[in-house]
mmCIF file of C-alpha atoms in Angstrom:
data_model
loop_
_atom_site.group_PDB
_atom_site.id
_atom_site.type_symbol
_atom_site.label_atom_id
_atom_site.label_comp_id
_atom_site.label_asym_id
_atom_site.label_seq_id
_atom_site.Cartn_x
_atom_site.Cartn_y
_atom_site.Cartn_z
ATOM 1 C CA MET A 1 -1.877 -0.292 -28.152
ATOM 2 C CA ALA A 2 1.342 1.756 -28.718
ATOM 3 C CA ASP A 3 0.158 4.249 -25.612
ATOM 4 C CA ARG A 4 -0.840 1.870 -23.454
ATOM 5 C CA LEU A 5 1.267 0.872 -20.299
ATOM 6 C CA PRO A 6 0.932 -3.350 -19.660
ATOM 7 C CA ARG A 7 -1.433 -5.299 -17.648
ATOM 8 C CA ARG A 8 -0.281 -7.951 -15.377
ATOM 9 C CA ALA A 9 -2.413 -10.562 -13.206
ATOM 10 C CA ALA A 10 -1.324 -9.054 -9.260
ATOM 11 C CA ALA A 11 -2.965 -11.757 -6.688
ATOM 12 C CA TRP A 12 -1.929 -10.670 -3.964
ATOM 13 C CA PRO A 13 -3.548 -7.906 -2.213
ATOM 14 C CA ALA A 14 -1.729 -5.092 -1.202
ATOM 15 C CA SER A 15 -3.430 -1.335 0.153
ATOM 16 C CA VAL A 16 -1.858 1.285 -2.958
ATOM 17 C CA TRP A 17 -0.583 -0.150 -5.917
ATOM 18 C CA TRP A 18 2.074 2.035 -6.592
ATOM 19 C CA LEU A 19 2.304 2.939 -11.086
ATOM 20 C CA GLY A 20 4.657 4.613 -12.082
ATOM 21 C CA VAL A 21 3.459 5.613 -15.162
ATOM 22 C CA HIS A 22 7.559 5.411 -17.104
ATOM 23 C CA GLY A 23 11.165 4.736 -15.679
ATOM 24 C CA GLY A 24 12.047 6.450 -12.550
ATOM 25 C CA ALA A 25 8.640 7.203 -12.200
ATOM 26 C CA GLY A 26 9.505 7.438 -8.206
ATOM 27 C CA GLU A 27 7.268 4.123 -7.261
ATOM 28 C CA SER A 28 9.699 1.769 -5.760
ATOM 29 C CA THR A 29 10.383 4.623 -3.578
ATOM 30 C CA LEU A 30 6.669 5.802 -2.591
ATOM 31 C CA ALA A 31 6.510 1.264 -1.995
ATOM 32 C CA THR A 32 9.716 1.302 0.206
ATOM 33 C CA LEU A 33 8.130 4.686 2.879
ATOM 34 C CA ALA A 34 3.887 3.173 3.631
ATOM 35 C CA SER A 35 3.074 -0.344 4.588
ATOM 36 C CA GLY A 36 1.014 -2.534 2.611
ATOM 37 C CA THR A 37 2.224 -1.144 -0.360
ATOM 38 C CA ARG A 38 3.361 -2.580 -3.198
ATOM 39 C CA PRO A 39 5.130 -0.897 -6.494
ATOM 40 C CA ALA A 40 3.358 -2.544 -9.861
ATOM 41 C CA ASP A 41 6.382 -2.526 -12.317
ATOM 42 C CA HIS A 42 4.932 -0.126 -15.377
ATOM 43 C CA ALA A 43 1.899 -2.115 -15.213
ATOM 44 C CA TRP A 44 -1.631 -2.261 -14.661
ATOM 45 C CA PRO A 45 -1.877 -5.125 -11.686
ATOM 46 C CA LEU A 46 -5.015 -7.008 -12.519
ATOM 47 C CA PRO A 47 -7.125 -8.389 -9.684
ATOM 48 C CA SER A 48 -7.327 -12.353 -8.832
ATOM 49 C CA ALA A 49 -10.785 -14.059 -8.875
ATOM 50 C CA ASN A 50 -10.393 -13.614 -3.908
ATOM 51 C CA ILE A 51 -9.125 -9.883 -5.163
ATOM 52 C CA THR A 52 -12.539 -7.731 -5.492
ATOM 53 C CA ALA A 53 -10.409 -5.081 -6.953
ATOM 54 C CA HIS A 54 -6.618 -3.101 -6.324
ATOM 55 C CA HIS A 55 -6.489 0.864 -5.435
ATOM 56 C CA VAL A 56 -3.999 1.606 -7.779
ATOM 57 C CA VAL A 57 -2.048 5.518 -7.629
ATOM 58 C CA LEU A 58 -0.215 6.392 -10.922
ATOM 59 C CA VAL A 59 3.668 7.535 -10.300
ATOM 60 C CA ALA A 60 4.716 10.170 -12.649
ATOM 61 C CA ARG A 61 7.916 12.891 -12.615
ATOM 62 C CA THR A 62 6.451 16.710 -13.289
ATOM 63 C CA ASN A 63 9.277 16.982 -16.843
ATOM 64 C CA TYR A 64 7.664 16.413 -20.359
ATOM 65 C CA ALA A 65 8.157 13.396 -20.884
ATOM 66 C CA GLY A 66 6.537 12.161 -17.478
ATOM 67 C CA LEU A 67 3.525 14.715 -17.520
ATOM 68 C CA THR A 68 2.765 13.153 -21.102
ATOM 69 C CA ALA A 69 3.233 9.234 -20.371
ATOM 70 C CA ALA A 70 0.487 10.492 -17.141
ATOM 71 C CA GLN A 71 -1.419 11.522 -19.505
ATOM 72 C CA ARG A 72 -1.554 8.373 -21.407
ATOM 73 C CA ALA A 73 -2.483 6.534 -18.346
ATOM 74 C CA ALA A 74 -4.999 8.482 -17.588
ATOM 75 C CA THR A 75 -6.553 8.667 -20.876
ATOM 76 C CA GLU A 76 -6.566 4.649 -20.746
ATOM 77 C CA TRP A 77 -8.022 4.693 -17.642
ATOM 78 C CA ALA A 78 -10.642 7.378 -18.486
ATOM 79 C CA ALA A 79 -11.702 5.292 -21.762
ATOM 80 C CA LYS A 80 -12.487 2.303 -19.293
ATOM 81 C CA THR A 81 -10.503 -0.410 -20.840
ATOM 82 C CA LEU A 82 -9.037 -2.258 -18.073
ATOM 83 C CA PRO A 83 -11.539 -4.770 -15.995
ATOM 84 C CA GLN A 84 -13.420 -4.202 -13.027
ATOM 85 C CA GLY A 85 -12.323 -4.459 -10.206
ATOM 86 C CA VAL A 86 -8.284 -1.569 -11.358
ATOM 87 C CA SER A 87 -9.580 1.928 -9.086
ATOM 88 C CA LEU A 88 -7.898 4.361 -9.714
ATOM 89 C CA ALA A 89 -7.296 6.263 -6.704
ATOM 90 C CA GLY A 90 -5.471 9.671 -8.993
ATOM 91 C CA LEU A 91 -2.396 10.414 -9.222
ATOM 92 C CA VAL A 92 1.729 11.836 -8.541
ATOM 93 C CA LEU A 93 3.577 13.993 -9.044
ATOM 94 C CA ILE A 94 7.110 14.221 -7.870
ATOM 95 C CA SER A 95 8.973 16.768 -8.545
ATOM 96 C CA ASP A 96 12.253 16.192 -10.706
ATOM 97 C CA ALA A 97 14.307 19.004 -9.631
ATOM 98 C CA PRO A 98 14.418 21.440 -6.970
ATOM 99 C CA GLY A 99 12.776 25.134 -7.392
ATOM 100 C CA ARG A 100 9.040 26.288 -8.846
ATOM 101 C CA LEU A 101 7.575 23.742 -12.302
ATOM 102 C CA PRO A 102 8.056 26.189 -14.999
ATOM 103 C CA LYS A 103 4.947 27.414 -16.320
ATOM 104 C CA PRO A 104 3.948 25.845 -19.793
ATOM 105 C CA LEU A 105 4.130 22.601 -16.930
ATOM 106 C CA ARG A 106 2.750 24.128 -14.524
ATOM 107 C CA GLU A 107 -0.181 24.561 -17.574
ATOM 108 C CA PHE A 108 -0.322 21.179 -18.303
ATOM 109 C CA GLU A 109 0.163 19.469 -15.059
ATOM 110 C CA GLN A 110 -3.794 21.082 -14.906
ATOM 111 C CA VAL A 111 -4.856 19.800 -17.664
ATOM 112 C CA ILE A 112 -3.727 15.812 -16.941
ATOM 113 C CA ALA A 113 -5.891 16.650 -13.018
ATOM 114 C CA GLY A 114 -8.850 17.377 -14.879
ATOM 115 C CA GLY A 115 -8.634 13.993 -16.312
ATOM 116 C CA VAL A 116 -7.544 12.185 -11.964
ATOM 117 C CA PRO A 117 -9.267 11.695 -9.277
ATOM 118 C CA ARG A 118 -7.155 13.255 -7.473
ATOM 119 C CA VAL A 119 -3.560 15.362 -7.859
ATOM 120 C CA TRP A 120 -0.707 15.189 -4.888
ATOM 121 C CA ARG A 121 2.143 16.745 -5.410
ATOM 122 C CA LEU A 122 5.473 16.006 -4.011
ATOM 123 C CA PRO A 123 8.656 17.867 -3.299
ATOM 124 C CA TRP A 124 12.456 17.193 -4.689
ATOM 125 C CA VAL A 125 13.778 15.371 -1.261
ATOM 126 C CA GLU A 126 17.716 16.152 -2.199
ATOM 127 C CA GLY A 127 18.807 13.817 0.143
ATOM 128 C CA TRP A 128 17.177 10.802 -1.919
ATOM 129 C CA ARG A 129 19.063 11.526 -4.604
ATOM 130 C CA LEU A 130 22.895 10.093 -3.133
ATOM 131 C CA ALA A 131 20.766 7.827 -0.838
ATOM 132 C CA PRO A 132 17.187 5.751 -0.249
ATOM 133 C CA PRO A 133 15.275 7.336 2.133
ATOM 134 C CA SER A 134 16.199 6.011 5.890
ATOM 135 C CA PRO A 135 14.613 5.514 8.788
ATOM 136 C CA ASP A 136 15.968 9.102 10.475
ATOM 137 C CA ASP A 137 14.434 11.476 8.006
ATOM 138 C CA ARG A 138 11.225 12.857 8.018
ATOM 139 C CA LEU A 139 9.120 12.780 5.550
ATOM 140 C CA PRO A 140 7.806 15.802 3.936
ATOM 141 C CA LYS A 141 4.199 17.117 4.875
ATOM 142 C CA GLU A 142 2.989 16.162 1.571
ATOM 143 C CA PHE A 143 4.327 12.452 1.792
ATOM 144 C CA ARG A 144 2.369 12.600 5.093
ATOM 145 C CA GLN A 145 -0.221 14.604 3.860
ATOM 146 C CA LEU A 146 -1.010 11.469 0.873
ATOM 147 C CA PHE A 147 -0.494 8.261 2.783
ATOM 148 C CA SER A 148 -3.147 10.445 5.484
ATOM 149 C CA ASP A 149 -5.295 10.865 2.293
ATOM 150 C CA LEU A 150 -4.959 7.207 1.136
ATOM 151 C CA SER A 151 -4.983 5.781 5.182
ATOM 152 C CA LEU A 152 -1.683 4.688 4.761
ATOM 153 C CA THR A 153 1.094 4.000 7.264
ATOM 154 C CA PRO A 154 4.750 5.025 6.401
ATOM 155 C CA SER A 155 7.057 1.932 6.894
ATOM 156 C CA SER A 156 9.358 1.766 9.350
ATOM 157 C CA THR A 157 12.008 2.900 6.568
ATOM 158 C CA SER A 158 10.269 7.071 7.040
ATOM 159 C CA ALA A 159 10.067 7.701 10.230
ATOM 160 C CA GLN A 160 8.000 10.458 12.125
ATOM 161 C CA ASN A 161 10.181 12.816 14.413
#
């Protein structure tokens, strides 16, 4: 049980639930950037009777702790311990630092990727280290591709210039 994420009833709709598998994963930032999405607050969102399904995307940083947490969440999903109505769209891995990921972490990432439906890799955004995304910022292409793949619309917080 210690390796499992909490579960919470979530009676409100969302086009996608961003499930940060550890603190600082980036789920709140993604929810801010994409209209109609919600952060899951580090817990599996369980649908109520009037909502038949929740589409979930796991979110993690690419450091060892983040990848380990992602692996645990992916294992929990694959074990089919979640109730019906929780569908996993994939895993978003957000760079934890600028530059290339070290080889041991790239290899670990590949192992985890084999256990989820899809993986999106998002880059480090230096400007977001000191301040939240600005309406004047152009989203990196990887973010735009993620939102396109999930049929999401960027919010007004993330201009598309």
